[in-house]
Structures are given as C-alpha cells and as structure tokens.
XYZ file of C-alpha atoms in Angstrom:
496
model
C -37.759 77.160 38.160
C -38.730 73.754 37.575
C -39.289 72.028 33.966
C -40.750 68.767 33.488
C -40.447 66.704 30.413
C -42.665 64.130 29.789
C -41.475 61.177 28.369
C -43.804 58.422 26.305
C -42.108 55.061 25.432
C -43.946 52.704 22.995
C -42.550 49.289 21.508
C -44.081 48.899 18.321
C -43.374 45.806 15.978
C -42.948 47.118 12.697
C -42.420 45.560 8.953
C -38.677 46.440 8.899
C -38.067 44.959 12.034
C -38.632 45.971 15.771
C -39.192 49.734 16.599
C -38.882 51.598 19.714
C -40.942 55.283 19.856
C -39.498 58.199 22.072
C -42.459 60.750 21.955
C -42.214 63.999 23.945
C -46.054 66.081 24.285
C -45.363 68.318 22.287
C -44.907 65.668 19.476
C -47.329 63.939 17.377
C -47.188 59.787 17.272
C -46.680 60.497 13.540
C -43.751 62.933 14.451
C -42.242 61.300 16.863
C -41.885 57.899 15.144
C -40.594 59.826 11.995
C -38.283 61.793 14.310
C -37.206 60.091 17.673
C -37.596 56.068 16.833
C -34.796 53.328 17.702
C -35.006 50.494 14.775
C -33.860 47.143 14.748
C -33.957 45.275 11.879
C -32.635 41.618 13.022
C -28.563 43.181 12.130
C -28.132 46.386 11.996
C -29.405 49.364 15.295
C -30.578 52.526 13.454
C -30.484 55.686 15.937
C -31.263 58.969 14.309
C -28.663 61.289 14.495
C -26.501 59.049 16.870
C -25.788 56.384 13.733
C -24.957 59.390 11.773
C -22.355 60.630 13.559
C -20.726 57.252 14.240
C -20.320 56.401 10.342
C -18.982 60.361 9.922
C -16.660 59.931 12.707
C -15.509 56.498 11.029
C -14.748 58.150 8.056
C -13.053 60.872 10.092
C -10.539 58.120 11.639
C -10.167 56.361 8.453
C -8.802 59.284 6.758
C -7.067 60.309 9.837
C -5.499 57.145 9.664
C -4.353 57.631 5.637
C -3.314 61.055 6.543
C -1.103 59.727 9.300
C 0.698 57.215 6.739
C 1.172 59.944 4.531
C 2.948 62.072 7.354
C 4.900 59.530 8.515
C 6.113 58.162 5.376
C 7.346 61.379 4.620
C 9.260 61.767 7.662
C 10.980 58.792 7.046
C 11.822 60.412 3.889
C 13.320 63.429 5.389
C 15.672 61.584 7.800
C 17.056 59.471 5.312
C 18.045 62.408 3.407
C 19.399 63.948 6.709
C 21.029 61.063 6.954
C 22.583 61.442 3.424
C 23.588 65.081 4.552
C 25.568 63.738 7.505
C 27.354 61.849 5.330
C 28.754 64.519 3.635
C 32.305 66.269 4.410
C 31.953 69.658 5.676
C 34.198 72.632 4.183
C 37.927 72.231 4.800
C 39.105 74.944 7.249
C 41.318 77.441 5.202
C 45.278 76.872 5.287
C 47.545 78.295 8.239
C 49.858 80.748 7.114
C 53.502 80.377 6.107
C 56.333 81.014 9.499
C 58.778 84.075 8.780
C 62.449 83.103 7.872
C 64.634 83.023 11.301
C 67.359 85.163 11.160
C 70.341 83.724 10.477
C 72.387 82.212 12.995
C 75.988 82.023 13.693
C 77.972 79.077 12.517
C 77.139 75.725 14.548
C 75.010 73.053 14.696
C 72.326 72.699 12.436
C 68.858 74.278 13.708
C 66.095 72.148 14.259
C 63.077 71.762 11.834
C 60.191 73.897 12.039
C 57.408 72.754 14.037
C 53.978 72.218 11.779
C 51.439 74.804 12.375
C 48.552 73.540 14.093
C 45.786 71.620 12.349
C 42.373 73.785 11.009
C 39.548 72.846 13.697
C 37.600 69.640 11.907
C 34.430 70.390 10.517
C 30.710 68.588 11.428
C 31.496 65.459 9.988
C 33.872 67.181 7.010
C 37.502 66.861 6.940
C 40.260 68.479 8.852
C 41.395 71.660 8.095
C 45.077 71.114 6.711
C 48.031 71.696 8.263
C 49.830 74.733 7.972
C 52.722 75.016 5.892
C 56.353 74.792 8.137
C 58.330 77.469 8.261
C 61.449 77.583 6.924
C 64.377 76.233 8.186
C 66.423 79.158 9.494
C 70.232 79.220 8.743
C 71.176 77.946 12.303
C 68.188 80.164 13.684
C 65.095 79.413 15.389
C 61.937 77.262 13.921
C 59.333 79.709 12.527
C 56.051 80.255 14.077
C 52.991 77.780 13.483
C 50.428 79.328 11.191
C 46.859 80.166 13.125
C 44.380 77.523 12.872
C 41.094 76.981 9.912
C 38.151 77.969 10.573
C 35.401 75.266 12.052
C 32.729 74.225 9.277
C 28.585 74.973 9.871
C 26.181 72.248 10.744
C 23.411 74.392 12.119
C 21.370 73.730 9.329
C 21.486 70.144 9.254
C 21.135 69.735 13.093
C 18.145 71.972 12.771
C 16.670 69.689 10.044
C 17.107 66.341 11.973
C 15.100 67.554 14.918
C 11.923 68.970 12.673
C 11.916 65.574 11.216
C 12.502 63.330 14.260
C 9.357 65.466 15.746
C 6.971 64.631 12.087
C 7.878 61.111 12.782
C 6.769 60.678 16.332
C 3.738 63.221 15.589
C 2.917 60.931 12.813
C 3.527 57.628 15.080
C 1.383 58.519 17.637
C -1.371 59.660 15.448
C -1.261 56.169 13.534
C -1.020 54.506 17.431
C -4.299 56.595 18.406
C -6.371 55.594 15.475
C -4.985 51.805 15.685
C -6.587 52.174 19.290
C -9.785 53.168 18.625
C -12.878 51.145 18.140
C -14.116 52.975 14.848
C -11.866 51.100 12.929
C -13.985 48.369 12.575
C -12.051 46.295 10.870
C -8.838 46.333 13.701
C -12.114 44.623 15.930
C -14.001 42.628 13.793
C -13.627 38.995 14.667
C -14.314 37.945 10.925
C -11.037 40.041 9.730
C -9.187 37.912 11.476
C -9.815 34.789 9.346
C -9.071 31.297 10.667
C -7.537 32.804 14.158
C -8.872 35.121 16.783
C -7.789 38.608 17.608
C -5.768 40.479 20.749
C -8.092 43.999 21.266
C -4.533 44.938 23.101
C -2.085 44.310 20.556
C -4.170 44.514 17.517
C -2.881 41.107 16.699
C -4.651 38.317 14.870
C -3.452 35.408 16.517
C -3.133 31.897 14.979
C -3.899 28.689 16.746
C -1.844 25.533 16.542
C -1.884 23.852 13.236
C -1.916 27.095 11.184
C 0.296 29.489 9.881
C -0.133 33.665 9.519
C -1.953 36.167 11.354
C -0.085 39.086 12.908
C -0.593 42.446 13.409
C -3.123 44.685 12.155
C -1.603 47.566 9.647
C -4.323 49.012 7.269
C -7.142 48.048 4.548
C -10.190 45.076 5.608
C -8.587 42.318 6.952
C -5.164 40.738 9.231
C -3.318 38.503 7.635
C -5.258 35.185 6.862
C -4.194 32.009 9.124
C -3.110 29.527 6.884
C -3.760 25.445 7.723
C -0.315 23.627 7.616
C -0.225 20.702 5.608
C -1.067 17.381 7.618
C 1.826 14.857 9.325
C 1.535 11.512 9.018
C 2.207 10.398 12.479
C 0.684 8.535 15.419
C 0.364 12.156 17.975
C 0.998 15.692 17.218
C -0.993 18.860 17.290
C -4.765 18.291 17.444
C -6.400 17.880 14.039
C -3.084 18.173 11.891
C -2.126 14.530 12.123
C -2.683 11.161 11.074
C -1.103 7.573 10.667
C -1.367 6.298 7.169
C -0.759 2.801 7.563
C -0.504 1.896 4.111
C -1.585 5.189 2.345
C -0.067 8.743 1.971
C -0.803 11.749 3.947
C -3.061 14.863 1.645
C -4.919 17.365 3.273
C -4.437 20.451 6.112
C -5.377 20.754 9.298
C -8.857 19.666 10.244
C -8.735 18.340 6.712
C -6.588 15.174 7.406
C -6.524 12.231 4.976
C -4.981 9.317 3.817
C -4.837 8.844 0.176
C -4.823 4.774 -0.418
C -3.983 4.611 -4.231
C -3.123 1.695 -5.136
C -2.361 -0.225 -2.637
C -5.561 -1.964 -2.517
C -6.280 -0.525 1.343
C -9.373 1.378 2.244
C -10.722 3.016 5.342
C -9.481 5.904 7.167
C -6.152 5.088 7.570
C -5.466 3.022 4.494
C -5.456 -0.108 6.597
C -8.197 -2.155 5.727
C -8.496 -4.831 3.320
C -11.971 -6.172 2.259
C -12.653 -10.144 2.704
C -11.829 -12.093 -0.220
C -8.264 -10.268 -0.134
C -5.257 -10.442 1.818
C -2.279 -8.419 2.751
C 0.812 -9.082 0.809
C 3.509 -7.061 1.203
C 2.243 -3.137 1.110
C -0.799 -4.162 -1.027
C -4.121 -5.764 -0.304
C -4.582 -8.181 -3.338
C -7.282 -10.350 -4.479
C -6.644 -14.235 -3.129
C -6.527 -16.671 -5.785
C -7.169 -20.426 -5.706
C -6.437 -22.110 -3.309
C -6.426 -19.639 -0.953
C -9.225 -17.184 0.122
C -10.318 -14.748 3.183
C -14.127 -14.268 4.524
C -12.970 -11.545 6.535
C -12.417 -7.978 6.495
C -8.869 -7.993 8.035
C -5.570 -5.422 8.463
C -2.730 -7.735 8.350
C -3.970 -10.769 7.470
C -2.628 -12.348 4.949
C -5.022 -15.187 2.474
C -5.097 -18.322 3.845
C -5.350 -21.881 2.236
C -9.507 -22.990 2.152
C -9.858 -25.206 5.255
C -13.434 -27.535 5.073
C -15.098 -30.036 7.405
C -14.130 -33.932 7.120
C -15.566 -35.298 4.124
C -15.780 -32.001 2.508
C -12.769 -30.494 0.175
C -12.020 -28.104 -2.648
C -12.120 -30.150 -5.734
C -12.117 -28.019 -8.871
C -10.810 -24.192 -9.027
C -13.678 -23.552 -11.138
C -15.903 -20.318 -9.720
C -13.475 -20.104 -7.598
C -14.698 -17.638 -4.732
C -12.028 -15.830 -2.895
C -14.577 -15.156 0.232
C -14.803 -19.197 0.774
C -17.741 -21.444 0.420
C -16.113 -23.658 -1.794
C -16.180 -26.691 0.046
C -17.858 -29.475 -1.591
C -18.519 -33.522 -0.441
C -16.112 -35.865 -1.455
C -16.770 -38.552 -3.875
C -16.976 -42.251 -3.226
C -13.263 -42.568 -3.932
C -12.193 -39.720 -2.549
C -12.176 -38.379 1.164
C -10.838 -35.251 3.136
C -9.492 -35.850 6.749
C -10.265 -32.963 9.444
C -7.634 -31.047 9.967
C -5.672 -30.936 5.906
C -5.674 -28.222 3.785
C -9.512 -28.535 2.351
C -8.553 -31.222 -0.341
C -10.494 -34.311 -1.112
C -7.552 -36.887 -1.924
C -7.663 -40.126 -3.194
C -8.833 -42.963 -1.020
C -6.126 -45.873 -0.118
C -7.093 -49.088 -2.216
C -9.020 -51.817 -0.480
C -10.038 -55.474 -1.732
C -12.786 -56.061 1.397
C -15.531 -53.704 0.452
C -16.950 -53.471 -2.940
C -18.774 -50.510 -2.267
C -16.369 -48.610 -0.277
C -14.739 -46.604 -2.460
C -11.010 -47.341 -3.893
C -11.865 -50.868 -4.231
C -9.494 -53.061 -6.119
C -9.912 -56.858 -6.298
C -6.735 -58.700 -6.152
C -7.653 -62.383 -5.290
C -5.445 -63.770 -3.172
C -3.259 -60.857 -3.178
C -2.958 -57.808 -1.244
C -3.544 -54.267 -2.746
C -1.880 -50.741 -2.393
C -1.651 -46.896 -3.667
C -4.526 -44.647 -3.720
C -7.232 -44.653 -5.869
C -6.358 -44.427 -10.135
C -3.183 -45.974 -8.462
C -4.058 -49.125 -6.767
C -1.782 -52.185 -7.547
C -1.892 -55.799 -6.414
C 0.943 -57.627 -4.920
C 1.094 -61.213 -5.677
C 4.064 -62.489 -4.175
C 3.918 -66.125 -3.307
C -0.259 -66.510 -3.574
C 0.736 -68.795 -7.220
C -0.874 -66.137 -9.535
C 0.355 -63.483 -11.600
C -1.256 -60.320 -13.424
C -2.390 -56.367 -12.534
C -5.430 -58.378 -10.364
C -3.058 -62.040 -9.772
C -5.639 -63.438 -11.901
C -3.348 -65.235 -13.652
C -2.442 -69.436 -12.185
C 1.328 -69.904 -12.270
C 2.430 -73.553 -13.300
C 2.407 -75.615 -9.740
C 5.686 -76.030 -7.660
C 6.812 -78.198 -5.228
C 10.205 -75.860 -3.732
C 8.424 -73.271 -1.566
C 6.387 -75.138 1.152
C 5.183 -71.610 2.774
C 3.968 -70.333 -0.807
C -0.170 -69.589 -0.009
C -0.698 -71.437 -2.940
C 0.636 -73.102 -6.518
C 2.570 -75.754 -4.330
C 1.875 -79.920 -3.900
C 4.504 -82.180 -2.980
C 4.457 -85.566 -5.042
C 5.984 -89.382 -3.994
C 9.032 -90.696 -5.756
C 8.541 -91.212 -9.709
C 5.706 -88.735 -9.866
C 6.171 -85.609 -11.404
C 4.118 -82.404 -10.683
C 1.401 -80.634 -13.211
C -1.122 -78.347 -13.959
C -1.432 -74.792 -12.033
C -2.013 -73.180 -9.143
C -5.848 -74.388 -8.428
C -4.984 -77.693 -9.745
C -1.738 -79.260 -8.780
C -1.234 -83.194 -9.462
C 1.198 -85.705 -8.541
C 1.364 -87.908 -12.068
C 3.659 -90.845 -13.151
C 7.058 -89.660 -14.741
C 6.706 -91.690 -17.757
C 3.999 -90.310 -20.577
C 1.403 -92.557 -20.700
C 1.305 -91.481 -24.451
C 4.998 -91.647 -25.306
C 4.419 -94.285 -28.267
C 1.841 -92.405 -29.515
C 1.538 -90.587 -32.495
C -0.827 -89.548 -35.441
C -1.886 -92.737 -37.721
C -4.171 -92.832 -40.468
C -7.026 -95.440 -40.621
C -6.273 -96.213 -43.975
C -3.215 -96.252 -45.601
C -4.407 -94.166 -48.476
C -5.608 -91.121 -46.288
C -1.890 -90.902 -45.264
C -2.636 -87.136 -46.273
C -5.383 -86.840 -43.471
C -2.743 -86.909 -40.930
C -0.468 -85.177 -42.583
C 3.012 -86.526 -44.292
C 5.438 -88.772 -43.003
C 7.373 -85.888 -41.217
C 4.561 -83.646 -39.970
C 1.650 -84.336 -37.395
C 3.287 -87.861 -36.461
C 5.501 -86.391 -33.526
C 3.946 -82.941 -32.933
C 0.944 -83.407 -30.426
C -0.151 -80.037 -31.052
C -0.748 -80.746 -34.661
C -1.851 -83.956 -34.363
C -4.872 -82.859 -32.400
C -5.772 -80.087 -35.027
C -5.824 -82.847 -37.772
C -7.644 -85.646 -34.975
C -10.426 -82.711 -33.985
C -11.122 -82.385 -38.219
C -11.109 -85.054 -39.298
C -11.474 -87.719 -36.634
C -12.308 -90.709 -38.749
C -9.271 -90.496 -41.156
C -7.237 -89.694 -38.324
C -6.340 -91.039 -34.657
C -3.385 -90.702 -32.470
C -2.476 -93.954 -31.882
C 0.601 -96.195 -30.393
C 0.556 -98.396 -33.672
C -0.997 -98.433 -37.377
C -2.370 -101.809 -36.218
C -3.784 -100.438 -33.211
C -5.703 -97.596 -34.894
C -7.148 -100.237 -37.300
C -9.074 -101.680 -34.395
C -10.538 -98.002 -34.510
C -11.971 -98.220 -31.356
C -14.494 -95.249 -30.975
C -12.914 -93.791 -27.625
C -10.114 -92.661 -30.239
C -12.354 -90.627 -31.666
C -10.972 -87.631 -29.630
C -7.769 -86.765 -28.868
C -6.449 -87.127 -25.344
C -6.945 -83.980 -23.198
C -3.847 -84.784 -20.749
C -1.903 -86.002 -23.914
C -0.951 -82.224 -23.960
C 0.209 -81.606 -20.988
C-alpha cells in the first residue's frame, strides 16, 4: 500500500521577519503557519519543535558538563587521600619466638652466638616485622633455633580503593572531553568568546596573534581567556602594528595603538620629528629662533639659521622680529649689504668724491677713511690741519714734496703767511722803529703810558683802531706830528 503526502511550500514575508509555510492537506493555511512555519527574523532561525530541543539539549550538556567537574573533582579528592593511606606504615608483623637453651656442652671452646631469627615478612608499605629474639647462648652447646617469622600486613582495602577512584577520574575525564567536543557548547565555538584572537575547533584553543598576549584553552563559563595587546616598542622593525621609532618622543600605546608622545620637546608629527618653521632643532628640542636667526621651513634636523637677504637689503632693527623671515629691509643711504653676508646692512666706507653717495666726508685736500659715524681725514703733508684739514698750517720751506704749505724764498727773505698764501718777504721789519706815539703830547694817555702800547703791536693796534686821531704807530713823535692820514690805520702786515 501506497501513501502519498502532499506537500505545499509558501514563502511569505511577514512583520517579524521572513517566513517559510509547510502545509500538509489536511491542514488549514491558518494551522499550518501556526504549526509547521520556519521564521527568520534577520538573527535568529526559529523551527518549531527542532529549536526546542536544541536549547533543552544545551542545557542538557551544560549541566552534563558541571556534573562532570563535580565527579572529577571528587576523584581527585579520593586519590589524594589514597595517596595519604599509602603513606601510612602497615601493622608490624608480631615477634618470633625465643630459641630453647642448648644443652650444655662439655668443656671447650666457647659456642658460637645464636643466629637471629628471621625477620617478620614487611608489610604494604608498613614496617618490618622485628627480628626475633636470639636464643641463648648455650654453655658450649649449639645456637638455638630462629623464631618463625610475623605475619604479612593487609592492603586489600587500599588497593581496592585506588582502582574505584582511578576509574571516577577517567569516567569523569572523558565525560568533560565529550562535552568540550560538542558543538552545543556554544561558547567553546563562538568566535566572539575568543576576544582579540581566533579559535582552534580541534583544540578548543583561543589562539593569540603576534603582538598580543593570552588566549589558551577553553575550560568553562562564557568566554577564553582575553588576548591582551603588548605594550608598543620603540624601534625601526618588529612585529606588525606593535612598533614605532620615536625620534624625539616616547613610545605610549599597544599594539595597533602605537604612539609617540612628544612632550616637551617641542617636536610634533607622528614620530616626534618635526619641527614647525620659525623653529629649529637644538639639541633634543625644537625651540623658537630668536634674532638674528630664523627658519621658513618646516624641517627635522635643521637647525635656525642666520637671516640671509638680497644685496642692498639687510636686517636692521630686531624689532618684530619674525622667526619665519621676511625681515629684510633696504639699506639706507649710508648703509649697504653685500650679496653673500649674513643679512646686515653695515656702514658704508667714507668717500670725499660724491656728495650724495652716502658716507660722504669732505676732507679738502686730504684723504678720508673708516666707515660711516667713523670717517676721519688724513692730512699728512697737504699744509692743513683739523677733523676736515680745514685748518692752513704756517708756510714752510723744508719739505719740497709737501702738496702744499711750502715756497722757497731768495737769500735775505724770510717766509710768511699759511698754506694758501706763502710769501717770500725781506728779513728786516719794515716797522722795526715803529711804535705807538701820541699826536699830542698831552693825550700821552691815548696810547697808553710810557711802558705799555709803545712796544706791544698787539696793543698798539687796539688803542690805533679807537682812537685813531690821538693815536698812531709811528717811527718818531716828529713823524706822527706830520699826521699824515694813511696813519690813520694801523698796518695790517705790521702784525705778522
């Protein structure tokens, strides 16, 4: 006899998720999706009956599994009292008995001792039996007989004992071993239970990668053993993620965490090794550059630099100072800055050709040196004198190669005046009678007493100048009675 079962499969989407609908004909649709549906809700499959049994049969395993600790814990309990029991000494076997007396002997040598009785049989792990007391010595007779031996001590029980519990032990083992190995214990399988590392379905091991520390076998509860990230090295190569050079900074973090922790050393950037433009390197530290120095650059080892600026251009105040650069300014008229210095406008060198040159400095006929607020004029043999030989020296006639200030003069002539105006003049004074006369002989006073004004040129041209027509510097008092009116004024070259 045949039976047929028909079979009708619907997919139906439903609000808890997606549904599939076994329906038999004897079923209603209402029926069968109450009674024979598949859900699946986006996590979790729901199949009536089947999902039932699974979680029932987890629980089963997981108190399998507790049971199984329980049994073998005990065992171990029971052979480490075993053990304990082998320790101890068994009973002593009970003492041989005495040798009869020999009979005595005739007179001779000595008889021999009496050999020991034998030794009680030993025990299971308890002491010997002792020895059996000697027998007497006889009077020159034989030894006495050995007493019989002790009785053996019991160790069934104990043996007994030892094998019961060596069998709970590898009952309980094995029953631990089968539940380890089966898939119901979800948490032996489930990849997130094994946190940071991945897990051996052989072994039951949660295996750590490189660069962490932990993991291990499975034993009981949720999880493994966590893996652990080691702390990060600070080196150049090592195991990926769990290193890094910290060129100027210290190594924080674990691995896939690396970092370099700059602090103070002024550094930024990954690896503590890069120092921002307007600062330079400087020892372990990336510090601010200061005047004169400064760095546009974002650089690693560089250190600041002195400002360098285009001829004609130079760094002349440290005021707003910028540590980046642009501080570069054009010289002024007396200043200048050469191409390749140190971005410093520096004094010009004096000059007497150009007035509007910058640095100028007139010395006449002199030459000029120093650098500007320094210059200084040389006058050496140009017959002038002073800070700009402004100054005519008196006229010579020694020094023939002397620019100027020199004249030579004929025999009898004597040399005068300055540089500018040398002359050749007559040795004897014209004037060397003269002297200061009054025109009348009572306005003696004009001129000044008998002892002053009549000798001193000087003040006989203070007294002619005031009062010319009282007094005149003549070579006689006769002679200035004529009064002739070109003695009105004193001489000019008279002072000379």
């Amino acid at each position: 006899m045949k039976i047929t079962l028909a079979l009708a499969l619907v997919a139906t989407a439903c609000a808890t998720g997606t549904r599939i609908v076994f329906q038999v004909p004897s079923q209603t649709r209402e029926d069968a999706i109450a009674e024979s549906s598949i859900v699946w809700d986006g996590s979790v499959l729901n199949i009536p009956q089947h999902t039932e049994k699974l979680e029932n049969t987890n629980s089963v395993a997981v108190n399998a599994l507790q049971t199984a600790n329980k049994a073998l814990k005990l065992a171990k309990e029971a052979i480490d009292k075993i053990a304990d029991f082998k320790a101890t000494p068994g009973p002593k076997g009970e003492r041989g008995m005495d040798g009869e007396d020999g009979e005595d002997g005739e007179d001779g040598k000595d008889g021999k001792d009496g050999k020991p009785g034998p030794k009680g049989d030993r025990g299971m792990h308890g002491e010997d039996g002792e020895d059996g007391e000697d027998g007497k010595d006889g009077k020159h007779g034989k030894p006495g007989k050995p007493g019989p031996k002790g009785e053996r001590g019991d160790a069934t029980g104990a043996s007994d004992a030892l094998k019961k519990a060596n069998a709970a032990y590898d009952v309980a083992k094995s029953a631990l071993s089968d539940i380890h190995e089966t898939p119901l214990l979800f948490a032996a399988f489930d990849k997130s239970k094994c946190v940071g590392g991945t897990i051996d379905v052989k072994t039951r091991t949660c295996n750590c990668p490189a660069g962490f520390t932990g993991g291990g076998p499975y034993e009981e509860g949720t999880t493994y053993p966590p893996c652990i990230a080691d702390p990060c090295v600070d080196a150049d190569s090592g195991i990926e993620g769990n290193f890094l050079k910290c060129v100027h900074g210290t190594i924080a973090g674990t691995t896939g965490s690396c970092r370099c922790e700059c602090g103070t050393t002024g550094f930024t950037g990954l690896q503590c090794d890069v120092c921002a433009p307007g600062r330079g390197r400087e020892g372990d530290k990336c510090v601010a550059c200061k005047h004169p120095e400064y760095n546009n650059q974002e650089s690693h080892e560089a250190e600041c630099s002195p400002q360098t600026c285009p001829k004609g251009q130079g760094v002349t105040s440290d005021e707003g100072w910028s540590s980046k650069g642009g501080n570069c300014e054009l010289c002024g008229k007396n200043f200048e800055s050469l191409s390749n210095d140190d971005g410093q406008c520096v004094p010009k060198a004096c000059q007497s050709t150009d007035p509007n040159g910058g640095a100028y400095w007139d010395c006449g006929t002199g030459t000029v040196s120093g650098t500007y607020g320094k210059c200084e004029c040389n006058c050496y043999r140009t017959g002038y004198s002073g800070k700009s030989c402004e100054n005519a020296l008196p006229c010579q006639k020694t020094d023939s190669t002397a620019l100027a200030g020199y004249k030579s003069c004929a025999s009898g002539q004597k040399l005068t005046g300055k540089t500018g105006n040398c002359k050749c003049e007559d040795e004897r004074d014209p004037y060397e009678d003269y002297r200061c006369w009054s025109k009348y002989r009572r306005d003696k006073g004009a001129c000044g007493s008998d002892s002053d004004a009549h000798e001193d040129r000087y003040e006989c041209a203070y007294y002619v100048k005031n009062w010319p027509h009282l007094c005149q510097f003549c070579s006689s008092w006769s002679q200035c009675q004529d009064f002739y009116a070109a003695w009105e004024e004193f001489p000019a070259d008279a002072l000379k």
